[in-house]
Tab-separated table of C-alpha atoms and ligand atoms in Angstrom:
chain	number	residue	atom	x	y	z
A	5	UNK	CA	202.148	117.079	81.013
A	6	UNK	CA	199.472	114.493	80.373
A	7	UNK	CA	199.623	111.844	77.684
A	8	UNK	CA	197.647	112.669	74.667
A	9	UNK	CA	196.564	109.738	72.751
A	10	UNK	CA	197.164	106.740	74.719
A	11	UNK	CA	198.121	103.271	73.063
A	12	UNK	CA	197.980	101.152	76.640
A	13	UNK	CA	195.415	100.653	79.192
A	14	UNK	CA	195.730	99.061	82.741
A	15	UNK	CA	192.469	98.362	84.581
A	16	UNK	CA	192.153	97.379	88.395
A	17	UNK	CA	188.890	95.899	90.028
A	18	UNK	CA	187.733	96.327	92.903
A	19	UNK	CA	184.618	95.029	94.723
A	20	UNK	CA	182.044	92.416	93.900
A	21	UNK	CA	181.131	90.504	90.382
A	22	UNK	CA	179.074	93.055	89.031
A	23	UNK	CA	182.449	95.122	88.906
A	24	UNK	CA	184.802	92.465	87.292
A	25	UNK	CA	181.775	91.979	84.798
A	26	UNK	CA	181.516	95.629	84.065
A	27	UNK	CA	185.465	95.836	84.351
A	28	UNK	CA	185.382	93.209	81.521
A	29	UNK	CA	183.375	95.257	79.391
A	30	UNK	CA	185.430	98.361	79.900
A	31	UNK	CA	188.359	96.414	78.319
A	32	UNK	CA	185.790	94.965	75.647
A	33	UNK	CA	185.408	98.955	74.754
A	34	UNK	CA	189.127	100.626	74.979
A	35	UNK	CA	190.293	97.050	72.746
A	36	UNK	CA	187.960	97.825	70.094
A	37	UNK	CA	189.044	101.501	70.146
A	38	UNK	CA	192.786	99.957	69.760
A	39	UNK	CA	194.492	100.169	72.960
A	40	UNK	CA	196.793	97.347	74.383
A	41	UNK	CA	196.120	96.265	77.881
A	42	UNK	CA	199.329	95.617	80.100
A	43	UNK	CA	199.262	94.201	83.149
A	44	UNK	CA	202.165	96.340	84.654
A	45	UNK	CA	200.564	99.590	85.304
A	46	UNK	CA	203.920	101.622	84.870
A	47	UNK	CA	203.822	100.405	81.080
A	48	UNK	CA	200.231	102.134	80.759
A	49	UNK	CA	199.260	105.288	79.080
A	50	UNK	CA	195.817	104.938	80.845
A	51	UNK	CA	194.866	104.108	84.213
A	52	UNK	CA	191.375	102.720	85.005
A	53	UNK	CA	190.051	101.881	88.616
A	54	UNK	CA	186.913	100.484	89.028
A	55	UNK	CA	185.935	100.947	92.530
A	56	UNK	CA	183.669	99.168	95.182
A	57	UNK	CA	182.010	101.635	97.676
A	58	UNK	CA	180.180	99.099	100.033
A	59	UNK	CA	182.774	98.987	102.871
A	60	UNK	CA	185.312	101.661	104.375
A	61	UNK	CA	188.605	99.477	103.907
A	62	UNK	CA	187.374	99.127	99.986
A	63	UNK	CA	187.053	102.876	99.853
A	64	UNK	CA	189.768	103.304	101.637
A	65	UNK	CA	191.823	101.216	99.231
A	66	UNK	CA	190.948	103.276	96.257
A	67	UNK	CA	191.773	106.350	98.160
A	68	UNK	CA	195.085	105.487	99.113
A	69	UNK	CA	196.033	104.222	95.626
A	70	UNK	CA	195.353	107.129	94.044
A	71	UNK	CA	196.896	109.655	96.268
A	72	UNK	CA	200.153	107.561	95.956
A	73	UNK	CA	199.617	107.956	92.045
A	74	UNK	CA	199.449	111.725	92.530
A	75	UNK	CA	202.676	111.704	93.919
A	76	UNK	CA	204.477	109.426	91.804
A	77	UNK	CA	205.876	109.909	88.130
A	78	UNK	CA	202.757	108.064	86.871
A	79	UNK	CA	200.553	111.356	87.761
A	80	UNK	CA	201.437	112.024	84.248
A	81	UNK	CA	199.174	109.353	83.020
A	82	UNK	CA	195.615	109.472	81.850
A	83	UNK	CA	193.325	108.612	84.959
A	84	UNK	CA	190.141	107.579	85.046
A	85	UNK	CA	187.857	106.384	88.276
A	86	UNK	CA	184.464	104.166	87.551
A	87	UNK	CA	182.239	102.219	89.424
A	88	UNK	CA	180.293	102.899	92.477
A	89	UNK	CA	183.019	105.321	94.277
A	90	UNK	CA	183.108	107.272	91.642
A	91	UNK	CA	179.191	107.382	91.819
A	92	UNK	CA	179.199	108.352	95.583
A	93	UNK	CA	182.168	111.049	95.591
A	94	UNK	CA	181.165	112.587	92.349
A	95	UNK	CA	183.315	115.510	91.894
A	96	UNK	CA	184.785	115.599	95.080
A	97	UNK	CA	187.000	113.265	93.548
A	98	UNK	CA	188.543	116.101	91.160
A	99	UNK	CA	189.060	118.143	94.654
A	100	UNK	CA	191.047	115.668	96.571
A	101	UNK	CA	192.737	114.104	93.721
A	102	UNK	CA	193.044	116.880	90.613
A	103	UNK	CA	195.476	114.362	89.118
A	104	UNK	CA	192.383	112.574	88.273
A	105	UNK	CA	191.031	112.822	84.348
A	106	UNK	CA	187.744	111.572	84.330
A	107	UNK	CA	185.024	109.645	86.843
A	108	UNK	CA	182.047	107.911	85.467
A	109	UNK	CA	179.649	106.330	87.459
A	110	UNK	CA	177.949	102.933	87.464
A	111	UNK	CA	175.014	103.677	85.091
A	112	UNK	CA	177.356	105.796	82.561
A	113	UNK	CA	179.773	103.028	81.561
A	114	UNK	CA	178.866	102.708	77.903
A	115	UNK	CA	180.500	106.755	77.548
A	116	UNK	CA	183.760	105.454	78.362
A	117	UNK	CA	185.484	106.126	74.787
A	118	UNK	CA	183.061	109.674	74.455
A	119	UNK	CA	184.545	110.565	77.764
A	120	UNK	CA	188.227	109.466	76.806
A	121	UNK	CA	187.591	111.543	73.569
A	122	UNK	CA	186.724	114.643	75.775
A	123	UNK	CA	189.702	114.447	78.176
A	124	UNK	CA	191.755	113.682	75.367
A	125	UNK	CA	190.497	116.967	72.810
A	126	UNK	CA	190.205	119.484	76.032
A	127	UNK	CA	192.834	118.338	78.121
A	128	UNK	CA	189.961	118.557	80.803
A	129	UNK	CA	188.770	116.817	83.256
A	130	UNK	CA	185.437	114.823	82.611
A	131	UNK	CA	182.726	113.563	84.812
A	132	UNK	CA	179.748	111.397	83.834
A	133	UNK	CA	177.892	110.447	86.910
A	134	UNK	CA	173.935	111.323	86.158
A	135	UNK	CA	172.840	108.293	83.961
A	136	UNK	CA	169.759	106.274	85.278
A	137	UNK	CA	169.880	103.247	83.432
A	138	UNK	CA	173.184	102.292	81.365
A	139	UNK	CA	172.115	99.271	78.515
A	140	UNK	CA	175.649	98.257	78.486
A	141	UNK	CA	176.659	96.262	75.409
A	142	UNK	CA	178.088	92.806	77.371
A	143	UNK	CA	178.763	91.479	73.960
A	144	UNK	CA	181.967	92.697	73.793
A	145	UNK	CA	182.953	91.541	77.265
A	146	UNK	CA	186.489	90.659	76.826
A	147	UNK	CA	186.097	87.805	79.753
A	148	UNK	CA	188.494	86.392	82.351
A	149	UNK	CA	187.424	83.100	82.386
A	150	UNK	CA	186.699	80.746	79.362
A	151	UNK	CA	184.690	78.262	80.868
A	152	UNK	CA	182.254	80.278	83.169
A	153	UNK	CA	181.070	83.691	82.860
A	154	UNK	CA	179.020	86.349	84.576
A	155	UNK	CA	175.476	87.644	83.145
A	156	UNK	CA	173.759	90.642	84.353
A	157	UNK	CA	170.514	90.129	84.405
A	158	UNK	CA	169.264	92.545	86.678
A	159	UNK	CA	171.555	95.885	88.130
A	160	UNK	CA	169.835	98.096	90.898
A	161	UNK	CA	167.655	97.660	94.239
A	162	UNK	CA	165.306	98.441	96.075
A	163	UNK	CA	165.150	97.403	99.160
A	164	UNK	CA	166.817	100.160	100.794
A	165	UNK	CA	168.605	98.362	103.933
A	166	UNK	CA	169.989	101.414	105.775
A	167	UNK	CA	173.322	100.683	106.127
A	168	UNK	CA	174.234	100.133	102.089
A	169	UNK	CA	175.086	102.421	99.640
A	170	UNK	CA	173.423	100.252	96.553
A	171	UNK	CA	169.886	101.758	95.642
A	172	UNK	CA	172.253	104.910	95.954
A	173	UNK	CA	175.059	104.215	94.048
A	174	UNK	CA	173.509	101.840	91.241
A	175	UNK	CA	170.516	103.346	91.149
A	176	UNK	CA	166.339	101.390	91.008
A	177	UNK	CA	165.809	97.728	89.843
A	178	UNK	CA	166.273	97.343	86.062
A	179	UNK	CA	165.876	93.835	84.333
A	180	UNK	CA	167.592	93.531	81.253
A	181	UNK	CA	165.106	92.155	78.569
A	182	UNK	CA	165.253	87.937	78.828
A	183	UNK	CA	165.412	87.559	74.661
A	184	UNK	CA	169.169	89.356	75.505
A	185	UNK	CA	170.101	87.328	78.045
A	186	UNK	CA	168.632	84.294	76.688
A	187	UNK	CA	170.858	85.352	73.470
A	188	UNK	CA	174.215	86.390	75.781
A	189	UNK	CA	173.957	83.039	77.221
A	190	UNK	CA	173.618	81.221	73.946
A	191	UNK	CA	176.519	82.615	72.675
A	192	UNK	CA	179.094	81.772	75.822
A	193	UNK	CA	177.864	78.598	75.197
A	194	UNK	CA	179.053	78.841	71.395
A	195	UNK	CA	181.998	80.086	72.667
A	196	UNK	CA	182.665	77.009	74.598
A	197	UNK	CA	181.144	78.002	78.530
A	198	UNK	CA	180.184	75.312	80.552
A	199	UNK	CA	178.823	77.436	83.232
A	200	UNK	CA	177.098	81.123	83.747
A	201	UNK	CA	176.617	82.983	87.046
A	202	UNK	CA	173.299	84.907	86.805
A	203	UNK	CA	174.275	88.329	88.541
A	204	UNK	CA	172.287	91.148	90.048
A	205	UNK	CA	172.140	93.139	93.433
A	206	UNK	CA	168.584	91.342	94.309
A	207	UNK	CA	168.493	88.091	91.417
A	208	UNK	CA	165.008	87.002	92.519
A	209	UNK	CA	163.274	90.786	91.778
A	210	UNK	CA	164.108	90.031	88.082
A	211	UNK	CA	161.139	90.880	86.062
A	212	UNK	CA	159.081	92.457	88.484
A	213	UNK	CA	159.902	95.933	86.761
A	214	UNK	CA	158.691	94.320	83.442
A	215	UNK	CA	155.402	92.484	83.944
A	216	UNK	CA	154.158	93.068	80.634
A	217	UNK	CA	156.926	89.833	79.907
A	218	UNK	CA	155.494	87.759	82.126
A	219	UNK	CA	158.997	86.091	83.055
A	220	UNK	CA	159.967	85.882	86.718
A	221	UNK	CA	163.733	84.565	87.736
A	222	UNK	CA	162.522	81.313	87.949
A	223	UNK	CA	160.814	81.482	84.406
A	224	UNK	CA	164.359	82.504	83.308
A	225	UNK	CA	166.287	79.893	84.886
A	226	UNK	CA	163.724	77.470	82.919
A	227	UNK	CA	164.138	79.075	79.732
A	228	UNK	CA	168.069	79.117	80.165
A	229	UNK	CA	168.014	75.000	81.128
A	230	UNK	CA	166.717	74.522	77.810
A	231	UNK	CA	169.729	75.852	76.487
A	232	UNK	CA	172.037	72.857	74.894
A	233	UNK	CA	175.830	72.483	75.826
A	234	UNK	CA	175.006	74.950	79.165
A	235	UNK	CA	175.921	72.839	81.947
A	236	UNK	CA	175.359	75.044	85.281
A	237	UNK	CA	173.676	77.912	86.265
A	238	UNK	CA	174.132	80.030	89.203
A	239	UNK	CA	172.927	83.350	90.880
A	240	UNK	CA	173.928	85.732	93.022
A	241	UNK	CA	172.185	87.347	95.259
A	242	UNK	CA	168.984	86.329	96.537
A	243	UNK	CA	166.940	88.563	99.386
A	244	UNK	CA	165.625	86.259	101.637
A	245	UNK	CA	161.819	88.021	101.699
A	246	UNK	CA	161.834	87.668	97.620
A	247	UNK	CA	163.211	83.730	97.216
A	248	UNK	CA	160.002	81.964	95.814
A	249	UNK	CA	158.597	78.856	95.950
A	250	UNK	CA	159.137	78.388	92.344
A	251	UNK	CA	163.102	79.395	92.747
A	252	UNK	CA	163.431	76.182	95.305
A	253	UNK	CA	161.761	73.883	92.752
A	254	UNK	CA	163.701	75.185	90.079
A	255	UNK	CA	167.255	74.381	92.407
A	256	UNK	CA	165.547	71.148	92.934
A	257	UNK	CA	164.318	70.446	89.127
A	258	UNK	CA	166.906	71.774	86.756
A	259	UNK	CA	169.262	69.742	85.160
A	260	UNK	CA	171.574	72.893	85.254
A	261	UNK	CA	170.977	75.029	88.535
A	262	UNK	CA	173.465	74.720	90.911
A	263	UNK	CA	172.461	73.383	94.435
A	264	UNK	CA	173.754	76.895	96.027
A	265	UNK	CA	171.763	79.819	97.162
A	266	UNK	CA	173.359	82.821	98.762
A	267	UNK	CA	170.695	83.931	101.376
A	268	UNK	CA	172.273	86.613	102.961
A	269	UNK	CA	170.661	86.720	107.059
A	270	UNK	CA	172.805	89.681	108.102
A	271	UNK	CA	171.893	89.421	111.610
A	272	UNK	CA	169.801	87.069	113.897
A	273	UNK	CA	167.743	89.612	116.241
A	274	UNK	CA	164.533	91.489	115.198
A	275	UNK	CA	165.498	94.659	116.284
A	276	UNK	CA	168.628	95.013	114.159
A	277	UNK	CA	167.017	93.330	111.591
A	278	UNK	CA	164.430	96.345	111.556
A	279	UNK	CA	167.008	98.982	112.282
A	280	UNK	CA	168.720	97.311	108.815
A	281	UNK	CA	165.458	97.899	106.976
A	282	UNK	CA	165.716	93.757	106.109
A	283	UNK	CA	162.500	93.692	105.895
A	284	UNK	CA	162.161	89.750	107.146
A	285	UNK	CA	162.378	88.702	110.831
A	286	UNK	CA	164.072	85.966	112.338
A	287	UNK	CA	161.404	83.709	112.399
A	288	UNK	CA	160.461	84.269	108.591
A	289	UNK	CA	163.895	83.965	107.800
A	290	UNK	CA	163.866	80.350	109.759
A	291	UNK	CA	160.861	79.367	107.911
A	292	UNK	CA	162.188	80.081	104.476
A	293	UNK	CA	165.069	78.731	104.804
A	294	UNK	CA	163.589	75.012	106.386
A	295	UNK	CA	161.249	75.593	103.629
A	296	UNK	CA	164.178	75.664	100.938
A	297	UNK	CA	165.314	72.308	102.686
A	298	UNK	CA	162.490	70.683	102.602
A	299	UNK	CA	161.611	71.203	98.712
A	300	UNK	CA	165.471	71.156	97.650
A	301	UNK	CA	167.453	68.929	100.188
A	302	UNK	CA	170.838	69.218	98.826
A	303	UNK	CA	170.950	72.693	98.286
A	304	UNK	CA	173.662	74.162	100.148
A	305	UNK	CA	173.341	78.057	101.768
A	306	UNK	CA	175.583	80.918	101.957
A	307	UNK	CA	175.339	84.022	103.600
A	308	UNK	CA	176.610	87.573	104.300
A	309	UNK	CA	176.437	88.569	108.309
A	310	UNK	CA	177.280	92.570	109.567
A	311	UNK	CA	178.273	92.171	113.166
A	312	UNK	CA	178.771	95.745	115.205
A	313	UNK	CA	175.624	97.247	113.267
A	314	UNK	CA	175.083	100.432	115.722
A	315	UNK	CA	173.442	100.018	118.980
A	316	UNK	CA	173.821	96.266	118.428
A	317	UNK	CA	173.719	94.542	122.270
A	318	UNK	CA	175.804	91.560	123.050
A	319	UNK	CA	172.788	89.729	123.856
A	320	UNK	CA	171.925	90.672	119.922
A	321	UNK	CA	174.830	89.541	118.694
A	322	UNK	CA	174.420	86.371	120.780
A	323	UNK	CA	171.542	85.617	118.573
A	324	UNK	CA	173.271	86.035	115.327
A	325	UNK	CA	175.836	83.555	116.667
A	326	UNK	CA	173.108	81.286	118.375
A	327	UNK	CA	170.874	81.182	114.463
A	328	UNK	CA	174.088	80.682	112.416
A	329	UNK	CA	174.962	78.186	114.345
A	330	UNK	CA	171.906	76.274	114.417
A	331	UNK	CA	171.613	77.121	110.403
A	332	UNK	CA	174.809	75.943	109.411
A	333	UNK	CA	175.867	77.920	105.985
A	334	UNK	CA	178.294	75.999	103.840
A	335	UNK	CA	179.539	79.551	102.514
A	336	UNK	CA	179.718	83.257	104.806
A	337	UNK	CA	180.849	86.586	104.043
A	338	UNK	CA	181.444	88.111	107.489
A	339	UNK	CA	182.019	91.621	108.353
A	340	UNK	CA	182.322	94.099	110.714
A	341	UNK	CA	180.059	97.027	109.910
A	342	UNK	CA	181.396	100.286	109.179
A	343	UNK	CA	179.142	103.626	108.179
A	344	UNK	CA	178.896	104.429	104.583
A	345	UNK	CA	177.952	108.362	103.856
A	346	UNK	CA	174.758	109.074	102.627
A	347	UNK	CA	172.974	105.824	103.930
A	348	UNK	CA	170.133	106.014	106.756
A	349	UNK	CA	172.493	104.620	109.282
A	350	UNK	CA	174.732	107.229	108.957
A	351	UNK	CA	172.914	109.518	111.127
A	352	UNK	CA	172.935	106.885	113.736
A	353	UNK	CA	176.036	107.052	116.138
A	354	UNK	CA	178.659	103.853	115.310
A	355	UNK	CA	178.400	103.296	118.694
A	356	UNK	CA	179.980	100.088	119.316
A	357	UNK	CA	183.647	100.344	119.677
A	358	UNK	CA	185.940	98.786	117.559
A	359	UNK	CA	187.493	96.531	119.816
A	360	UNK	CA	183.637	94.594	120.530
A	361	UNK	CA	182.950	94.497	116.774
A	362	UNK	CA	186.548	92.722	116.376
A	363	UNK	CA	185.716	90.228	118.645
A	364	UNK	CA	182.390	89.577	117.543
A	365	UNK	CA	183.902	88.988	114.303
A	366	UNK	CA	186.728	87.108	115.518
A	367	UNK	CA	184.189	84.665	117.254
A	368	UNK	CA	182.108	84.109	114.644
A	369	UNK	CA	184.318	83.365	111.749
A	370	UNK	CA	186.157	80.694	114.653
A	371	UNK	CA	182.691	79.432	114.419
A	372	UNK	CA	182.335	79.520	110.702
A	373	UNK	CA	185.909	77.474	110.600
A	374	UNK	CA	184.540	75.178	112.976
A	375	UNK	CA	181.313	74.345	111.063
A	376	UNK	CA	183.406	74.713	107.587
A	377	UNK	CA	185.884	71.498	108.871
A	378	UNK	CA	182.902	69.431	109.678
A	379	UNK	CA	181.382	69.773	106.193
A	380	UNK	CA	184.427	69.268	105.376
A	381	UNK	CA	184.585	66.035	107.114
A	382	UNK	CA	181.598	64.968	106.027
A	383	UNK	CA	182.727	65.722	102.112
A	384	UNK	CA	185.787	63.053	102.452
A	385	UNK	CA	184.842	59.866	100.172
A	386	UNK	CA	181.857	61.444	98.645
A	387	UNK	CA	181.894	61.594	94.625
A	388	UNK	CA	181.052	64.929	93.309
A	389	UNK	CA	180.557	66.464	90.055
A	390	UNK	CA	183.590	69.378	89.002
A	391	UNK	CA	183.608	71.457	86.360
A	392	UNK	CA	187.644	71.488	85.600
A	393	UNK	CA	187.945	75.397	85.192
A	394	UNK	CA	192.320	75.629	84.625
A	395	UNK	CA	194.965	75.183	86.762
A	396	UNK	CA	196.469	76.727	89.774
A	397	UNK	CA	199.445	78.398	90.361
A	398	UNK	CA	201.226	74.898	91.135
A	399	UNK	CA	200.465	73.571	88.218
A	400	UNK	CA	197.630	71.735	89.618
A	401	UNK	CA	194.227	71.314	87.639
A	402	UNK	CA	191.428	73.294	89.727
A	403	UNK	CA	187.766	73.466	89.418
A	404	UNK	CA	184.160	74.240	91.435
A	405	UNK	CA	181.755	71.762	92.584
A	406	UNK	CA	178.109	72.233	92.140
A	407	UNK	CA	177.380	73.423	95.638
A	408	UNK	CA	180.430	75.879	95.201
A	409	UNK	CA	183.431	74.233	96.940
A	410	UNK	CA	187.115	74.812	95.506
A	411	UNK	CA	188.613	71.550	94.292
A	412	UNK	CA	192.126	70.599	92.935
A	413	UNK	CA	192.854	67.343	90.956
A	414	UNK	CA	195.605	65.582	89.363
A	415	UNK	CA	195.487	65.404	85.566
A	416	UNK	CA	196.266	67.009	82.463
A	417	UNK	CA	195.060	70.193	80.475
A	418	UNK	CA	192.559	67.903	78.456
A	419	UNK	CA	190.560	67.892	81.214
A	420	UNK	CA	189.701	72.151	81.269
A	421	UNK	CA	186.400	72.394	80.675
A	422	UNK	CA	185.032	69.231	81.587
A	423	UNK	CA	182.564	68.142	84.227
A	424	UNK	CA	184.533	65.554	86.269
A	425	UNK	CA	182.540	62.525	88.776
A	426	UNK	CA	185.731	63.368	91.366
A	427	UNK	CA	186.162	61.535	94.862
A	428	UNK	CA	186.746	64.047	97.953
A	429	UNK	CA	190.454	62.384	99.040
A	430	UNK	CA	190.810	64.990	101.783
A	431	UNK	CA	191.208	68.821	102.084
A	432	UNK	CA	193.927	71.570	102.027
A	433	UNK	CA	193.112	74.551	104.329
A	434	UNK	CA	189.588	75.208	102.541
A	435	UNK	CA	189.740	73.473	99.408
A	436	UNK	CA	189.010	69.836	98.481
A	437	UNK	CA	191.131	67.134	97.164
A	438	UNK	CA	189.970	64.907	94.555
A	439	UNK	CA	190.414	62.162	92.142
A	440	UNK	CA	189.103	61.766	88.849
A	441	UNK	CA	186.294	58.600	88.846
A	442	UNK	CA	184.589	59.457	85.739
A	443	UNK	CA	184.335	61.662	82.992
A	444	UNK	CA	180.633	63.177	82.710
A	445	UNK	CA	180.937	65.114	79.662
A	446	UNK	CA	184.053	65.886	77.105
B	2	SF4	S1	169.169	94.223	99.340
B	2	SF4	FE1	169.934	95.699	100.852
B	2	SF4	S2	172.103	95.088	101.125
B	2	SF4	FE2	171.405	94.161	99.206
B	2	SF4	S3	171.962	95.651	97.620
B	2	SF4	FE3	169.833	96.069	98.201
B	2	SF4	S4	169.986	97.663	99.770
B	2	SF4	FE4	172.021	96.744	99.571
């Protein structure tokens, strides 16, 4: 027998920060209906998974945590899958896991409590997966963090590499109006944020869907600067073929843009750049990125890299090695690729084994470590601005530097939610050590 009218919610996240945003506002809705969230799922009437379809082992994940919940005593909960999973299995989800009370996908979010009522009345399953475009109320984000928070600003793409589920799962490019965002941003900073990340599948398409406006993503990121009390900005994620000359002189101009931009190169050869559908080559992706350099010299770059895509040579994945070497990328996401159903590259064979894409990835994130220790290096006995975010769990006082490096620091809890001038002492494993020089704001 299912529970009826459930008092407690747990909610799990999986995947990237569009999901813990939209996660957030999930909790934001079940709160104001007047259910407790518990962080032991046992203690919950309702189960909510937010899933991440972009890679296998995330899938994968999801899959194995629910079939274990179909066999436990907790099948008698409510259950509910969201996200972009639930947008890619649809009701094949009810079929391999009838345990399962309701699935809503990514642009259906804002039904949650409709859908709850349905299960609930009907004792039914529910699906809500056919939604284009979901104008999800962040307001009531019940957030994570206190100090820095994400903003959707744009959800969608549509670029359409061929090996990612995305323009599929999340549906076409859809700003959200800049008076909101303007307004959402306003009031973190009311609330006492120091810092927002600017989030969306492809950041630097913002606006394009809405000319009429006029603003662009770097017209945003000037009307956000003006904002007083907001000390950083940052986005996430940039294609390379869309970052503008006007984005670069915005890192370089703005009192509050972080020096960071994630410029994901995914691989360094032409031909598996075409077979991705990346829609840059090599060469332009070179250019941009000395061009980025030379307007905005201290902005650091991070990247994503897919090694194994199919047919992928060694001589191929010499040259991804060979470019991110010569690039040097302060942050990388590196994975070994792995089909996703209902993407072009699906009907191409995965035809290079397992055992090659392991060591490709093997060598290149040895390469990654080695180039991550000499910034490293280089970082010791420089002074550089932290934004004090908490503490770990030792106790110690944590925070993120400006080009997006983990710090810890010794001091007390009057410091959360400052911006600290800290000197690099050393390192632990990948984060910095530092020492509070001076206080930059209170
Ligand atoms: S740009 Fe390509 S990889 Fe990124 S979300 Fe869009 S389709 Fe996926």
């Amino acid at each position: 027998m299912k529970i009826k009218d459930p008092k407690t919610f747990f909610i799990r996240t999986y995947g990237c920060q569009m999901n813990e945003l939209e996660s957030e506002v999930m909790v934001g809705q079940l709160k104001r209906r007047g259910l407790k969230r518990v962080l032991d799922e046992e203690l919950a009437d309702l189960l909510v998974f937010n899933t991440c379809s972009i890679r296998d082992l995330a899938e994968r994940k999801v899959m194995g945590k629910l079939g274990q919940l179909g066999r436990s005593k907790m099948r008698n909960k409510l259950i509910g899958v969201t996200g972009c999973m639930a947008m890619a299995k649809k009701e094949t989800l009810f079929k391999k896991l009838p345990h399962v009370d309701f699935v809503i996908g990514t642009n259906n979010l804002s039904e949650l409590n409709n859908v709850l009522d349905d299960v609930v009345a009907s004792g039914k399953q529910q699906i809500r997966t056919e939604g284009e475009y979901d104008a999800l109320d962040y307001t009531i984000a019940e957030r994570e963090h206190k100090i820095k928070g994400y903003v959707s600003i744009i959800r969608g793409c549509d670029k359409y590499c061929t090996y990612c589920v995305v323009p599929y799962t999340r549906g076409q490019e859809v700003s959200r109006p800049h008076e909101e965002i303007e307004r959402e941003v306003r009031d973190l900073v009311q609330k006492g944020y120091k810092e927002v990340t600017l989030l969306g599948q492809n950041v630097n398409s913002y606006g394009k869907d809405r000319p009429e406006t006029g603003v662009l993503f770097h017209d945003l990121l000037y009307r956000l600067d003006k904002i007083e009390g907001l000390e950083r900005v940052r986005f996430l994620t940039s294609h390379p073929i869309d970052i503008s000359v006007q984005l670069m002189e915005a890192v370089r101009d703005l009192r509050t843009v972080c020096e960071f931009v994630h410029f994901p190169l995914q691989a360094g050869s032409n031909r598996i750049l075409k077979k991705m559908h990346r829609i840059y080559t090599k060469e332009q992706y070179i250019e941009k990125v000395a061009l980025l350099r030379s307007i905005a010299p201290n902005a650091k770059l991070g990247t994503d890299i897919i090694v194994g895509f199919c047919s992928e040579t060694d001589a191929e994945f010499e040259e991804t090695y060979q470019l991110f070497d010569e690039i040097g990328f302060s942050v990388a996401f590196i994975f070994a690729y792995s089909p996703r159903k209902g993407t072009p590259a699906m009907r191409w064979q995965d035809d290079v084994p397992e055992e090659v894409k392991q060591q490709r990835l093997h060598r290149l994130l040895e390469l990654y470590e080695k180039k991550a220790q000499e910034e490293r290096l280089e970082l010791v006995n420089t002074p550089m601005e932290v934004l004090v975010e908490g503490k770990n769990k030792n106790g110690q006082l944590k925070g993120t530097t400006r080009c997006w490096k983990n710090v810890i620091l010794e001091g007390d809890d009057s410091l959360i939610g400052t911006l600290q001038m800290v000197d690099i002492s050393g390192f632990n494993h990948s984060t910095l050590i530092g020492t509070v020089k001076k206080p930059l704001i209170v």
